[in-house]
């Protein structure tokens, strides 16, 4: 488990790694000219835990998605999830963030602890 005080640094490292591995579709840089046509991994906005519910009238859940889901999505609403969607997603896809926590990765092999 990552201590809460180091989450911003950890998330920034994940964003930099994502851009390094996928420089064409991904950026972590806020400059508008650098992010046109790319997926912005914004470390200042992504410090919430995966599968955390958002504090809204309809509490949606943050959830990782596959590139296939992104490519097949006709509208952003197609990638909105609620609590009841998460267990079936885990059964179907497994832990999508798992590869980020392997040895030598930003997580250093210390991925999220699920009970």
Coordinates of N, CA, C and O in Angstrom, one line a residue:
X1 N 0.9 -1.2 0.0 CA 0.0 0.0 0.0 C 0.9 1.2 0.0 O 1.9 1.3 0.7
X2 N 0.5 2.2 -0.8 CA 1.3 3.5 -0.9 C 0.8 4.4 0.2 O -0.4 4.7 0.3
X3 N 1.8 4.9 1.1 CA 1.4 5.9 2.1 C 0.7 7.1 1.5 O 1.1 7.6 0.4
X4 N -0.4 7.6 2.1 CA -1.1 8.7 1.5 C -0.3 10.0 1.2 O -0.5 10.7 0.2
X5 N 0.7 10.3 2.0 CA 1.5 11.4 1.8 C 2.4 11.3 0.5 O 2.8 12.3 -0.1
X6 N 2.6 10.1 0.0 CA 3.4 10.0 -1.2 C 2.6 9.7 -2.5 O 3.1 9.5 -3.5
X7 N 1.2 9.8 -2.3 CA 0.3 9.5 -3.5 C 0.6 10.5 -4.6 O 0.7 10.0 -5.8
X8 N 0.7 11.8 -4.4 CA 0.9 12.7 -5.6 C 2.2 12.4 -6.3 O 2.2 12.4 -7.6
X9 N 3.3 12.1 -5.6 CA 4.5 11.7 -6.3 C 4.4 10.4 -7.0 O 4.8 10.3 -8.2
X10 N 3.7 9.4 -6.4 CA 3.5 8.1 -7.1 C 2.7 8.3 -8.3 O 3.0 7.7 -9.4
X11 N 1.6 9.0 -8.3 CA 0.7 9.2 -9.4 C 1.5 9.9 -10.5 O 1.3 9.6 -11.7
X12 N 2.3 10.9 -10.2 CA 3.1 11.6 -11.2 C 4.0 10.6 -11.9 O 4.2 10.6 -13.1
X13 N 4.6 9.7 -11.2 CA 5.5 8.7 -11.8 C 4.8 7.8 -12.7 O 5.2 7.4 -13.8
X14 N 3.5 7.4 -12.3 CA 2.7 6.6 -13.2 C 2.4 7.3 -14.5 O 2.4 6.7 -15.6
X15 N 2.0 8.6 -14.4 CA 1.7 9.4 -15.6 C 2.9 9.5 -16.5 O 2.8 9.4 -17.7
X16 N 4.1 9.7 -15.9 CA 5.3 9.8 -16.8 C 5.6 8.5 -17.4 O 6.0 8.5 -18.6
X17 N 5.4 7.4 -16.7 CA 5.7 6.1 -17.3 C 4.7 5.8 -18.4 O 5.1 5.2 -19.4
X18 N 3.4 6.2 -18.2 CA 2.4 5.9 -19.3 C 2.8 6.7 -20.5 O 2.7 6.2 -21.6
X19 N 3.2 7.9 -20.4 CA 3.7 8.7 -21.6 C 4.9 8.1 -22.2 O 5.0 8.1 -23.4
X20 N 5.8 7.6 -21.4 CA 7.1 7.1 -21.9 C 6.8 5.8 -22.8 O 7.4 5.6 -23.8
X21 N 5.8 5.0 -22.3 CA 5.5 3.8 -23.0 C 4.6 4.0 -24.2 O 4.6 3.2 -25.1
X22 N 3.7 5.0 -24.1 CA 2.7 5.2 -25.1 C 2.7 6.7 -25.5 O 1.8 7.4 -25.4
X23 N 3.9 7.2 -26.1 CA 4.0 8.6 -26.4 C 3.0 9.2 -27.4 O 2.7 10.4 -27.4
X24 N 2.5 8.4 -28.3 CA 1.6 8.9 -29.3 C 0.2 9.2 -28.7 O -0.3 10.3 -29.0
X25 N -0.4 8.3 -28.0 CA -1.7 8.6 -27.5 C -1.8 9.2 -26.1 O -2.8 9.6 -25.7
X26 N -0.7 9.3 -25.4 CA -0.7 9.7 -24.0 C 0.2 10.9 -23.7 O 1.3 10.9 -24.2
X27 N -0.2 11.8 -22.8 CA 0.7 12.8 -22.3 C 0.3 13.1 -20.9 O -0.8 12.9 -20.4
X28 N 1.3 13.6 -20.1 CA 1.0 14.0 -18.7 C 1.2 15.5 -18.6 O 1.0 16.1 -17.6
X29 N 1.5 16.2 -19.7 CA 1.8 17.6 -19.7 C 0.5 18.4 -20.0 O -0.2 18.1 -20.9
X30 N 0.4 19.5 -19.2 CA -0.8 20.3 -19.3 C -0.9 21.3 -20.5 O -1.9 21.8 -20.8
X31 N 0.3 21.6 -21.1 CA 0.3 22.5 -22.2 C -0.6 22.1 -23.3 O -0.5 21.0 -23.8
X32 N -1.6 22.9 -23.6 CA -2.6 22.6 -24.6 C -2.0 22.1 -25.9 O -2.5 21.1 -26.5
X33 N -1.0 22.7 -26.4 CA -0.4 22.3 -27.7 C 0.2 20.9 -27.7 O 0.3 20.2 -28.7
X34 N 0.6 20.4 -26.5 CA 1.2 19.1 -26.4 C 0.2 18.0 -26.2 O 0.5 16.8 -26.3
X35 N -1.1 18.4 -25.8 CA -2.1 17.4 -25.5 C -3.1 17.2 -26.5 O -4.0 16.4 -26.4
X36 N -3.1 18.0 -27.6 CA -4.1 17.9 -28.6 C -4.1 16.5 -29.2 O -3.1 15.9 -29.6
X37 N -5.3 15.8 -29.2 CA -5.5 14.5 -29.8 C -4.9 13.4 -28.9 O -4.8 12.3 -29.4
X38 N -4.6 13.7 -27.7 CA -4.0 12.7 -26.8 C -4.9 12.5 -25.6 O -5.7 13.3 -25.2
X39 N -4.6 11.4 -24.9 CA -5.3 11.2 -23.6 C -4.4 11.9 -22.5 O -3.2 11.6 -22.4
X40 N -5.0 12.8 -21.8 CA -4.2 13.5 -20.7 C -4.3 12.7 -19.4 O -5.4 12.5 -18.9
X41 N -3.2 12.2 -18.9 CA -3.1 11.6 -17.6 C -2.7 12.7 -16.7 O -1.5 13.1 -16.6
X42 N -3.6 13.3 -16.0 CA -3.4 14.5 -15.2 C -3.2 14.0 -13.7 O -4.1 13.7 -13.0
X43 N -1.9 14.1 -13.3 CA -1.6 13.6 -11.9 C -2.3 14.4 -10.8 O -2.6 13.9 -9.8
X44 N -2.7 15.7 -11.1 CA -3.3 16.5 -10.1 C -4.8 16.1 -9.9 O -5.4 16.4 -9.0
X45 N -5.4 15.3 -10.9 CA -6.8 14.9 -10.9 C -7.0 13.4 -10.7 O -8.1 13.0 -10.5
X46 N -5.9 12.7 -10.7 CA -6.0 11.2 -10.7 C -5.5 10.5 -9.4 O -5.1 9.4 -9.5
X47 N -5.5 11.3 -8.3 CA -5.0 10.7 -7.1 C -6.1 9.8 -6.4 O -5.8 9.3 -5.3
X48 N -7.3 9.8 -6.9 CA -8.3 9.0 -6.2 C -8.0 7.5 -6.5 O -7.4 7.1 -7.6
X49 N -8.3 6.7 -5.6 CA -8.1 5.2 -5.8 C -9.0 4.7 -6.9 O -10.1 5.1 -7.0
X50 N -8.5 3.7 -7.6 CA -9.4 3.0 -8.6 C -10.6 2.5 -7.9 O -10.5 2.0 -6.7
X51 N -11.7 2.5 -8.5 CA -13.0 2.0 -8.0 C -13.5 2.8 -6.8 O -14.4 2.4 -6.1
X52 N -13.0 4.1 -6.6 CA -13.6 5.0 -5.6 C -14.8 5.6 -6.1 O -14.9 6.0 -7.3
X53 N -15.8 5.8 -5.3 CA -17.0 6.5 -5.7 C -16.8 8.0 -5.6 O -16.2 8.5 -4.7
X54 N -17.4 8.7 -6.5 CA -17.3 10.1 -6.6 C -18.5 10.7 -5.8 O -19.6 10.1 -5.8
X55 N -18.2 11.8 -5.1 CA -19.2 12.5 -4.3 C -20.1 13.3 -5.2 O -20.0 14.5 -5.4
X56 N -21.1 12.7 -5.8 CA -22.1 13.3 -6.7 C -23.5 12.8 -6.4 O -23.6 11.8 -5.7
X57 N -24.5 13.5 -6.9 CA -25.9 13.0 -6.7 C -26.0 11.6 -7.2 O -26.7 10.8 -6.5
X58 N -25.4 11.3 -8.3 CA -25.4 9.9 -8.8 C -23.9 9.4 -8.7 O -23.1 9.8 -9.5
X59 N -23.6 8.7 -7.6 CA -22.2 8.4 -7.3 C -21.6 7.4 -8.3 O -21.7 6.2 -8.2
X60 N -20.9 8.0 -9.3 CA -20.2 7.2 -10.3 C -18.9 6.7 -9.7 O -18.5 7.2 -8.6
X61 N -18.3 5.7 -10.3 CA -17.1 5.1 -9.8 C -15.9 5.3 -10.8 O -16.1 5.0 -12.0
X62 N -14.8 5.7 -10.2 CA -13.6 5.7 -11.1 C -13.2 4.3 -11.4 O -13.2 3.5 -10.5
X63 N -12.9 4.0 -12.7 CA -12.5 2.7 -13.0 C -11.6 2.7 -14.3 O -11.8 3.5 -15.2
X64 N -10.6 1.9 -14.2 CA -9.7 1.8 -15.4 C -10.5 1.2 -16.6 O -11.4 0.4 -16.3
X65 N -10.2 1.5 -17.8 CA -10.8 1.0 -19.0 C -9.8 0.4 -19.9 O -8.6 0.8 -19.8
X66 N -10.2 -0.5 -20.8 CA -9.3 -1.0 -21.8 C -9.3 -0.1 -23.0 O -10.2 0.7 -23.2
X67 N -8.2 -0.2 -23.8 CA -8.1 0.6 -25.0 C -9.3 0.2 -26.0 O -9.8 1.0 -26.7
X68 N -9.7 -1.1 -26.0 CA -10.8 -1.5 -26.8 C -12.1 -0.8 -26.4 O -12.8 -0.4 -27.3
X69 N -12.3 -0.6 -25.1 CA -13.5 0.1 -24.7 C -13.5 1.5 -25.1 O -14.5 2.1 -25.6
X70 N -12.3 2.2 -25.0 CA -12.2 3.5 -25.5 C -12.5 3.7 -27.0 O -13.2 4.5 -27.4
X71 N -11.8 2.8 -27.8 CA -12.0 2.8 -29.2 C -13.5 2.5 -29.6 O -14.0 3.1 -30.6
X72 N -14.2 1.7 -28.9 CA -15.5 1.3 -29.2 C -16.6 2.3 -28.7 O -17.7 2.2 -29.1
X73 N -16.2 3.2 -27.8 CA -17.1 4.1 -27.2 C -17.6 5.2 -28.1 O -16.8 5.9 -28.7
X74 N -18.9 5.3 -28.3 CA -19.5 6.3 -29.2 C -19.7 7.6 -28.5 O -19.7 8.6 -29.1
X75 N -19.8 7.6 -27.2 CA -20.0 8.8 -26.4 C -19.4 8.6 -25.0 O -19.3 7.5 -24.5
X76 N -18.9 9.7 -24.4 CA -18.3 9.5 -23.0 C -19.2 8.8 -22.0 O -18.7 8.1 -21.2
X77 N -20.5 9.0 -22.1 CA -21.4 8.3 -21.2 C -21.2 6.8 -21.2 O -21.6 6.1 -20.3
X78 N -20.7 6.3 -22.3 CA -20.5 4.8 -22.4 C -19.4 4.3 -21.5 O -19.3 3.1 -21.3
X79 N -18.6 5.2 -20.9 CA -17.6 4.8 -20.0 C -17.8 5.3 -18.6 O -16.9 5.6 -17.8
X80 N -19.1 5.5 -18.3 CA -19.4 5.9 -16.9 C -19.9 4.7 -16.2 O -20.7 3.9 -16.7
X81 N -19.4 4.5 -14.9 CA -19.7 3.3 -14.2 C -20.3 3.6 -12.8 O -19.9 4.7 -12.3
X82 N -21.1 2.7 -12.3 CA -21.7 2.9 -11.0 C -21.2 1.6 -10.2 O -20.6 0.7 -10.7
X83 N -21.4 1.7 -8.9 CA -20.9 0.6 -8.0 C -21.2 -0.8 -8.5 O -20.4 -1.7 -8.5
X84 N -22.4 -1.0 -9.0 CA -22.8 -2.4 -9.4 C -22.1 -2.9 -10.7 O -22.1 -4.0 -11.0
X85 N -21.4 -2.0 -11.4 CA -20.6 -2.3 -12.6 C -19.3 -2.9 -12.2 O -18.7 -3.6 -13.1
X86 N -18.7 -2.6 -11.1 CA -17.3 -2.9 -10.8 C -17.0 -4.4 -10.6 O -16.1 -4.9 -11.2
X87 N -17.8 -5.2 -9.9 CA -17.6 -6.6 -9.7 C -17.6 -7.3 -11.0 O -16.7 -8.1 -11.3
X88 N -18.6 -7.1 -11.9 CA -18.6 -7.8 -13.2 C -17.4 -7.4 -14.0 O -16.9 -8.2 -14.8
X89 N -16.9 -6.1 -13.9 CA -15.8 -5.7 -14.7 C -14.5 -6.4 -14.2 O -13.7 -6.9 -15.0
X90 N -14.4 -6.6 -12.9 CA -13.2 -7.3 -12.4 C -13.3 -8.8 -12.8 O -12.2 -9.4 -13.1
X91 N -14.5 -9.4 -12.8 CA -14.6 -10.8 -13.3 C -14.2 -10.9 -14.8 O -13.5 -11.8 -15.2
X92 N -14.6 -9.9 -15.6 CA -14.4 -9.9 -17.0 C -13.0 -9.6 -17.4 O -12.4 -10.3 -18.2
X93 N -12.4 -8.5 -16.8 CA -11.1 -8.0 -17.2 C -10.0 -8.3 -16.2 O -8.8 -8.2 -16.6
X94 N -10.3 -8.7 -15.0 CA -9.3 -8.8 -14.0 C -8.8 -7.5 -13.5 O -9.5 -6.5 -13.8
X95 N -7.7 -7.4 -12.9 CA -7.2 -6.1 -12.4 C -6.4 -5.4 -13.5 O -5.3 -5.7 -13.8
X96 N -7.1 -4.5 -14.1 CA -6.5 -3.8 -15.3 C -5.2 -3.0 -14.9 O -4.4 -2.8 -15.8
X97 N -5.1 -2.5 -13.7 CA -3.9 -1.8 -13.3 C -2.8 -2.7 -12.8 O -1.7 -2.2 -12.5
X98 N -3.0 -4.0 -12.7 CA -2.0 -4.9 -12.2 C -0.7 -4.8 -12.9 O 0.4 -4.8 -12.2
X99 N -0.6 -4.6 -14.2 CA 0.7 -4.5 -14.8 C 1.6 -3.3 -14.4 O 2.8 -3.3 -14.5
X100 N 0.9 -2.3 -13.8 CA 1.6 -1.1 -13.3 C 2.4 -1.4 -12.0 O 3.2 -0.6 -11.6
X101 N 2.1 -2.5 -11.4 CA 2.6 -2.8 -10.1 C 3.7 -3.9 -10.1 O 4.1 -4.4 -9.1
X102 N 4.2 -4.2 -11.3 CA 5.2 -5.2 -11.4 C 6.6 -4.7 -11.0 O 6.8 -3.5 -10.8
X103 N 7.5 -5.6 -10.8 CA 8.9 -5.3 -10.4 C 9.4 -4.3 -11.4 O 9.2 -4.4 -12.6
X104 N 10.1 -3.2 -10.9 CA 10.7 -2.2 -11.8 C 9.8 -1.2 -12.2 O 10.1 -0.3 -13.0
X105 N 8.5 -1.2 -11.8 CA 7.5 -0.2 -12.2 C 7.4 0.8 -11.1 O 8.0 0.7 -10.1
X106 N 6.6 1.8 -11.4 CA 6.4 2.9 -10.4 C 5.9 2.4 -9.1 O 6.2 2.9 -8.0
X107 N 5.1 1.3 -9.1 CA 4.6 0.8 -7.8 C 5.6 -0.1 -7.1 O 5.4 -0.5 -6.0
X108 N 6.7 -0.4 -7.7 CA 7.7 -1.2 -7.1 C 7.3 -2.6 -6.6 O 7.8 -3.1 -5.6
X109 N 6.2 -3.1 -7.2 CA 5.7 -4.4 -6.8 C 4.8 -4.3 -5.6 O 4.4 -5.3 -5.0
X110 N 4.4 -3.1 -5.2 CA 3.6 -2.9 -4.0 C 2.2 -2.4 -4.5 O 1.8 -1.3 -4.1
X111 N 1.5 -3.2 -5.2 CA 0.2 -2.8 -5.8 C -0.8 -2.6 -4.7 O -0.6 -2.9 -3.5
X112 N -2.0 -2.1 -5.1 CA -3.1 -1.9 -4.2 C -3.5 -3.2 -3.5 O -3.4 -4.3 -4.1
X113 N -3.7 -3.1 -2.2 CA -4.1 -4.3 -1.5 C -5.6 -4.5 -1.5 O -6.3 -3.6 -1.1
X114 N -6.1 -5.5 -2.1 CA -7.6 -5.8 -2.1 C -7.9 -6.9 -1.1 O -7.2 -7.9 -1.1
X115 N -9.0 -6.8 -0.4 CA -9.4 -7.8 0.5 C -10.7 -8.3 0.2 O -11.5 -7.8 -0.4

